[in-house]
Amino acid sequence: MTEPLRLPGAVVEGMLAHARARDPEECVGLVFGREGAATRHVPLTNTAAAPRTRFFADPTELLRALIDADARGEALLALYHSHPDGPSAPSETDLAHAHYSALTLIVTLRPEGVRAFWLGEAGLEVRLEVMS
Ligand SMILES: [Zn+2]
């Protein structure tokens, strides 16, 4: 599955703002939408013991967000987390912990950017279409 992911500019900006707020720690969150087009992002709390280099989404927040999205008729399109200083590609740890059938978005701050990957296919990059 290599369809491009369509992201509103506001969602991109929201993820960047979340990453900036948590800097220098990694942030984590979810992106929901319909038919390959994102509608919103949901920031989650990173409860990892070493949040500068790892992320672990708060399980209660994660479950609540998934149930809420289901009630709205939205699908989980992506999980995002930040690598404040890069790299903009998935780490070995990211590849080893790819448990969801959703895209992984990597948010970087220096320089600022967002890239999308299917981790199940050895980190295959997916094109992002940012919509205004
Ligand atoms: Zn990572």
PDB file of C-alpha atoms and ligand atoms in Angstrom:
ATOM      1  CA  MET A   1       0.000   0.000   0.000  1.00  0.00           C
ATOM      2  CA  THR A   2       1.808   3.075  -1.199  1.00  0.00           C
ATOM      3  CA  GLU A   3      -1.018   5.540  -1.713  1.00  0.00           C
ATOM      4  CA  PRO A   4       0.041   9.057  -0.707  1.00  0.00           C
ATOM      5  CA  LEU A   5      -1.236  10.310   2.627  1.00  0.00           C
ATOM      6  CA  ARG A   6      -3.150  13.569   2.355  1.00  0.00           C
ATOM      7  CA  LEU A   7      -2.523  15.853   5.324  1.00  0.00           C
ATOM      8  CA  PRO A   8      -4.128  19.241   5.987  1.00  0.00           C
ATOM      9  CA  GLY A   9      -1.509  21.919   6.634  1.00  0.00           C
ATOM     10  CA  ALA A  10      -3.138  22.491  10.029  1.00  0.00           C
ATOM     11  CA  VAL A  11      -2.409  18.877  11.027  1.00  0.00           C
ATOM     12  CA  VAL A  12       1.236  19.219   9.957  1.00  0.00           C
ATOM     13  CA  GLU A  13       1.509  22.454  11.935  1.00  0.00           C
ATOM     14  CA  GLY A  14      -0.191  20.818  14.922  1.00  0.00           C
ATOM     15  CA  MET A  15       2.298  17.946  14.988  1.00  0.00           C
ATOM     16  CA  LEU A  16       5.219  20.378  14.675  1.00  0.00           C
ATOM     17  CA  ALA A  17       3.801  22.468  17.524  1.00  0.00           C
ATOM     18  CA  HIS A  18       3.515  19.331  19.672  1.00  0.00           C
ATOM     19  CA  ALA A  19       7.118  18.379  18.871  1.00  0.00           C
ATOM     20  CA  ARG A  20       8.310  21.904  19.734  1.00  0.00           C
ATOM     21  CA  ALA A  21       6.415  21.829  23.045  1.00  0.00           C
ATOM     22  CA  ARG A  22       8.107  18.541  24.060  1.00  0.00           C
ATOM     23  CA  ASP A  23      11.568  19.382  22.695  1.00  0.00           C
ATOM     24  CA  PRO A  24      14.158  18.004  23.516  1.00  0.00           C
ATOM     25  CA  GLU A  25      12.015  14.959  24.350  1.00  0.00           C
ATOM     26  CA  GLU A  26      10.223  12.949  21.687  1.00  0.00           C
ATOM     27  CA  CYS A  27       6.491  13.546  21.319  1.00  0.00           C
ATOM     28  CA  VAL A  28       3.960  10.912  20.256  1.00  0.00           C
ATOM     29  CA  GLY A  29       0.428  10.999  18.895  1.00  0.00           C
ATOM     30  CA  LEU A  30      -2.090   9.666  16.416  1.00  0.00           C
ATOM     31  CA  VAL A  31      -3.503  10.866  13.101  1.00  0.00           C
ATOM     32  CA  PHE A  32      -7.076   9.974  12.199  1.00  0.00           C
ATOM     33  CA  GLY A  33      -9.007  10.434   8.999  1.00  0.00           C
ATOM     34  CA  ARG A  34     -11.054   8.895   6.247  1.00  0.00           C
ATOM     35  CA  GLU A  35     -10.038   7.256   2.981  1.00  0.00           C
ATOM     36  CA  GLY A  36      -6.402   8.242   3.109  1.00  0.00           C
ATOM     37  CA  ALA A  37      -7.080  11.868   4.010  1.00  0.00           C
ATOM     38  CA  ALA A  38      -6.173  12.951   7.520  1.00  0.00           C
ATOM     39  CA  THR A  39      -8.648  15.070   9.428  1.00  0.00           C
ATOM     40  CA  ARG A  40      -6.958  15.609  12.803  1.00  0.00           C
ATOM     41  CA  HIS A  41      -4.116  14.633  15.076  1.00  0.00           C
ATOM     42  CA  VAL A  42      -4.368  13.627  18.737  1.00  0.00           C
ATOM     43  CA  PRO A  43      -1.307  14.341  20.925  1.00  0.00           C
ATOM     44  CA  LEU A  44      -0.593  11.647  23.521  1.00  0.00           C
ATOM     45  CA  THR A  45       1.696  11.675  26.560  1.00  0.00           C
ATOM     46  CA  ASN A  46       5.102  10.064  26.089  1.00  0.00           C
ATOM     47  CA  THR A  47       5.556   7.871  29.164  1.00  0.00           C
ATOM     48  CA  ALA A  48       8.894   6.324  28.114  1.00  0.00           C
ATOM     49  CA  ALA A  49      11.541   6.202  30.856  1.00  0.00           C
ATOM     50  CA  ALA A  50      14.053   7.827  28.491  1.00  0.00           C
ATOM     51  CA  PRO A  51      11.832  10.220  26.511  1.00  0.00           C
ATOM     52  CA  ARG A  52      14.734  11.923  24.743  1.00  0.00           C
ATOM     53  CA  THR A  53      15.406   8.795  22.733  1.00  0.00           C
ATOM     54  CA  ARG A  54      12.283   6.647  23.129  1.00  0.00           C
ATOM     55  CA  PHE A  55       8.539   7.030  23.026  1.00  0.00           C
ATOM     56  CA  PHE A  56       5.728   5.040  24.585  1.00  0.00           C
ATOM     57  CA  ALA A  57       2.193   6.360  24.307  1.00  0.00           C
ATOM     58  CA  ASP A  58       0.155   6.522  27.495  1.00  0.00           C
ATOM     59  CA  PRO A  59      -2.068   3.409  27.131  1.00  0.00           C
ATOM     60  CA  THR A  60      -5.198   4.976  28.641  1.00  0.00           C
ATOM     61  CA  GLU A  61      -4.993   8.012  26.350  1.00  0.00           C
ATOM     62  CA  LEU A  62      -4.287   5.754  23.381  1.00  0.00           C
ATOM     63  CA  LEU A  63      -7.322   3.568  24.045  1.00  0.00           C
ATOM     64  CA  ARG A  64      -9.559   6.579  24.656  1.00  0.00           C
ATOM     65  CA  ALA A  65      -8.466   8.165  21.366  1.00  0.00           C
ATOM     66  CA  LEU A  66      -9.087   4.946  19.419  1.00  0.00           C
ATOM     67  CA  ILE A  67     -12.574   4.479  20.918  1.00  0.00           C
ATOM     68  CA  ASP A  68     -13.449   8.127  20.287  1.00  0.00           C
ATOM     69  CA  ALA A  69     -12.288   7.929  16.663  1.00  0.00           C
ATOM     70  CA  ASP A  70     -14.276   4.742  16.129  1.00  0.00           C
ATOM     71  CA  ALA A  71     -17.409   6.522  17.372  1.00  0.00           C
ATOM     72  CA  ARG A  72     -16.692   9.330  14.868  1.00  0.00           C
ATOM     73  CA  GLY A  73     -16.297   6.869  12.012  1.00  0.00           C
ATOM     74  CA  GLU A  74     -12.617   7.722  11.578  1.00  0.00           C
ATOM     75  CA  ALA A  75      -9.754   5.330  10.898  1.00  0.00           C
ATOM     76  CA  LEU A  76      -6.299   5.386  12.443  1.00  0.00           C
ATOM     77  CA  LEU A  77      -4.101   6.484   9.532  1.00  0.00           C
ATOM     78  CA  ALA A  78      -0.785   7.100  11.259  1.00  0.00           C
ATOM     79  CA  LEU A  79       1.194   7.229  14.457  1.00  0.00           C
ATOM     80  CA  TYR A  80       3.577  10.132  14.717  1.00  0.00           C
ATOM     81  CA  HIS A  81       6.550  10.767  16.938  1.00  0.00           C
ATOM     82  CA  SER A  82       9.408  13.201  16.856  1.00  0.00           C
ATOM     83  CA  HIS A  83      13.134  12.914  16.389  1.00  0.00           C
ATOM     84  CA  PRO A  84      13.903  16.526  17.382  1.00  0.00           C
ATOM     85  CA  ASP A  85      17.435  16.450  15.953  1.00  0.00           C
ATOM     86  CA  GLY A  86      16.746  13.800  13.330  1.00  0.00           C
ATOM     87  CA  PRO A  87      17.246  11.546  11.568  1.00  0.00           C
ATOM     88  CA  SER A  88      14.052  12.023   9.558  1.00  0.00           C
ATOM     89  CA  ALA A  89      13.942   8.261   8.899  1.00  0.00           C
ATOM     90  CA  PRO A  90      12.759   5.470  11.253  1.00  0.00           C
ATOM     91  CA  SER A  91      15.322   4.203  13.778  1.00  0.00           C
ATOM     92  CA  GLU A  92      16.185   0.539  14.315  1.00  0.00           C
ATOM     93  CA  THR A  93      13.981   0.689  17.418  1.00  0.00           C
ATOM     94  CA  ASP A  94      11.091   2.086  15.368  1.00  0.00           C
ATOM     95  CA  LEU A  95      11.429  -0.767  12.865  1.00  0.00           C
ATOM     96  CA  ALA A  96      11.526  -3.336  15.693  1.00  0.00           C
ATOM     97  CA  HIS A  97       8.343  -1.963  17.297  1.00  0.00           C
ATOM     98  CA  ALA A  98       6.084  -1.654  14.260  1.00  0.00           C
ATOM     99  CA  HIS A  99       2.917  -3.181  15.709  1.00  0.00           C
ATOM    100  CA  TYR A 100       0.204  -1.175  13.984  1.00  0.00           C
ATOM    101  CA  SER A 101      -1.155  -1.405  10.456  1.00  0.00           C
ATOM    102  CA  ALA A 102      -0.852   2.362  10.161  1.00  0.00           C
ATOM    103  CA  LEU A 103       1.744   4.717   8.761  1.00  0.00           C
ATOM    104  CA  THR A 104       4.551   6.062  10.913  1.00  0.00           C
ATOM    105  CA  LEU A 105       5.192   9.783  10.654  1.00  0.00           C
ATOM    106  CA  ILE A 106       8.559  11.123  11.795  1.00  0.00           C
ATOM    107  CA  VAL A 107       8.526  14.774  12.846  1.00  0.00           C
ATOM    108  CA  THR A 108      11.872  16.592  12.980  1.00  0.00           C
ATOM    109  CA  LEU A 109      12.608  20.066  14.334  1.00  0.00           C
ATOM    110  CA  ARG A 110      16.164  20.717  13.097  1.00  0.00           C
ATOM    111  CA  PRO A 111      15.306  21.101  10.290  1.00  0.00           C
ATOM    112  CA  GLU A 112      11.522  21.120  10.615  1.00  0.00           C
ATOM    113  CA  GLY A 113       9.746  18.481   8.572  1.00  0.00           C
ATOM    114  CA  VAL A 114       7.449  15.461   8.477  1.00  0.00           C
ATOM    115  CA  ARG A 115       8.015  12.217   6.549  1.00  0.00           C
ATOM    116  CA  ALA A 116       5.789   9.120   6.309  1.00  0.00           C
ATOM    117  CA  PHE A 117       6.823   5.453   6.262  1.00  0.00           C
ATOM    118  CA  TRP A 118       5.339   1.976   6.189  1.00  0.00           C
ATOM    119  CA  LEU A 119       7.527   0.241   8.752  1.00  0.00           C
ATOM    120  CA  GLY A 120       6.242  -3.220   7.849  1.00  0.00           C
ATOM    121  CA  GLU A 121       7.959  -2.931   4.478  1.00  0.00           C
ATOM    122  CA  ALA A 122      11.477  -2.167   5.719  1.00  0.00           C
ATOM    123  CA  GLY A 123      10.774   1.515   6.123  1.00  0.00           C
ATOM    124  CA  LEU A 124       9.235   2.192   2.727  1.00  0.00           C
ATOM    125  CA  GLU A 125       8.625   5.920   2.408  1.00  0.00           C
ATOM    126  CA  VAL A 126       5.146   7.161   1.516  1.00  0.00           C
ATOM    127  CA  ARG A 127       4.519  10.457  -0.222  1.00  0.00           C
ATOM    128  CA  LEU A 128       2.764  13.189   1.755  1.00  0.00           C
ATOM    129  CA  GLU A 129       0.397  15.593   0.074  1.00  0.00           C
ATOM    130  CA  VAL A 130      -0.054  18.638   2.282  1.00  0.00           C
ATOM    131  CA  MET A 131      -3.377  20.353   1.664  1.00  0.00           C
ATOM    132  CA  SER A 132      -4.065  23.977   2.509  1.00  0.00           C
TER     133      SER A 132
HETATM  134 ZN    ZN B   1      11.738   6.982  16.256  1.00  0.00          ZN
END
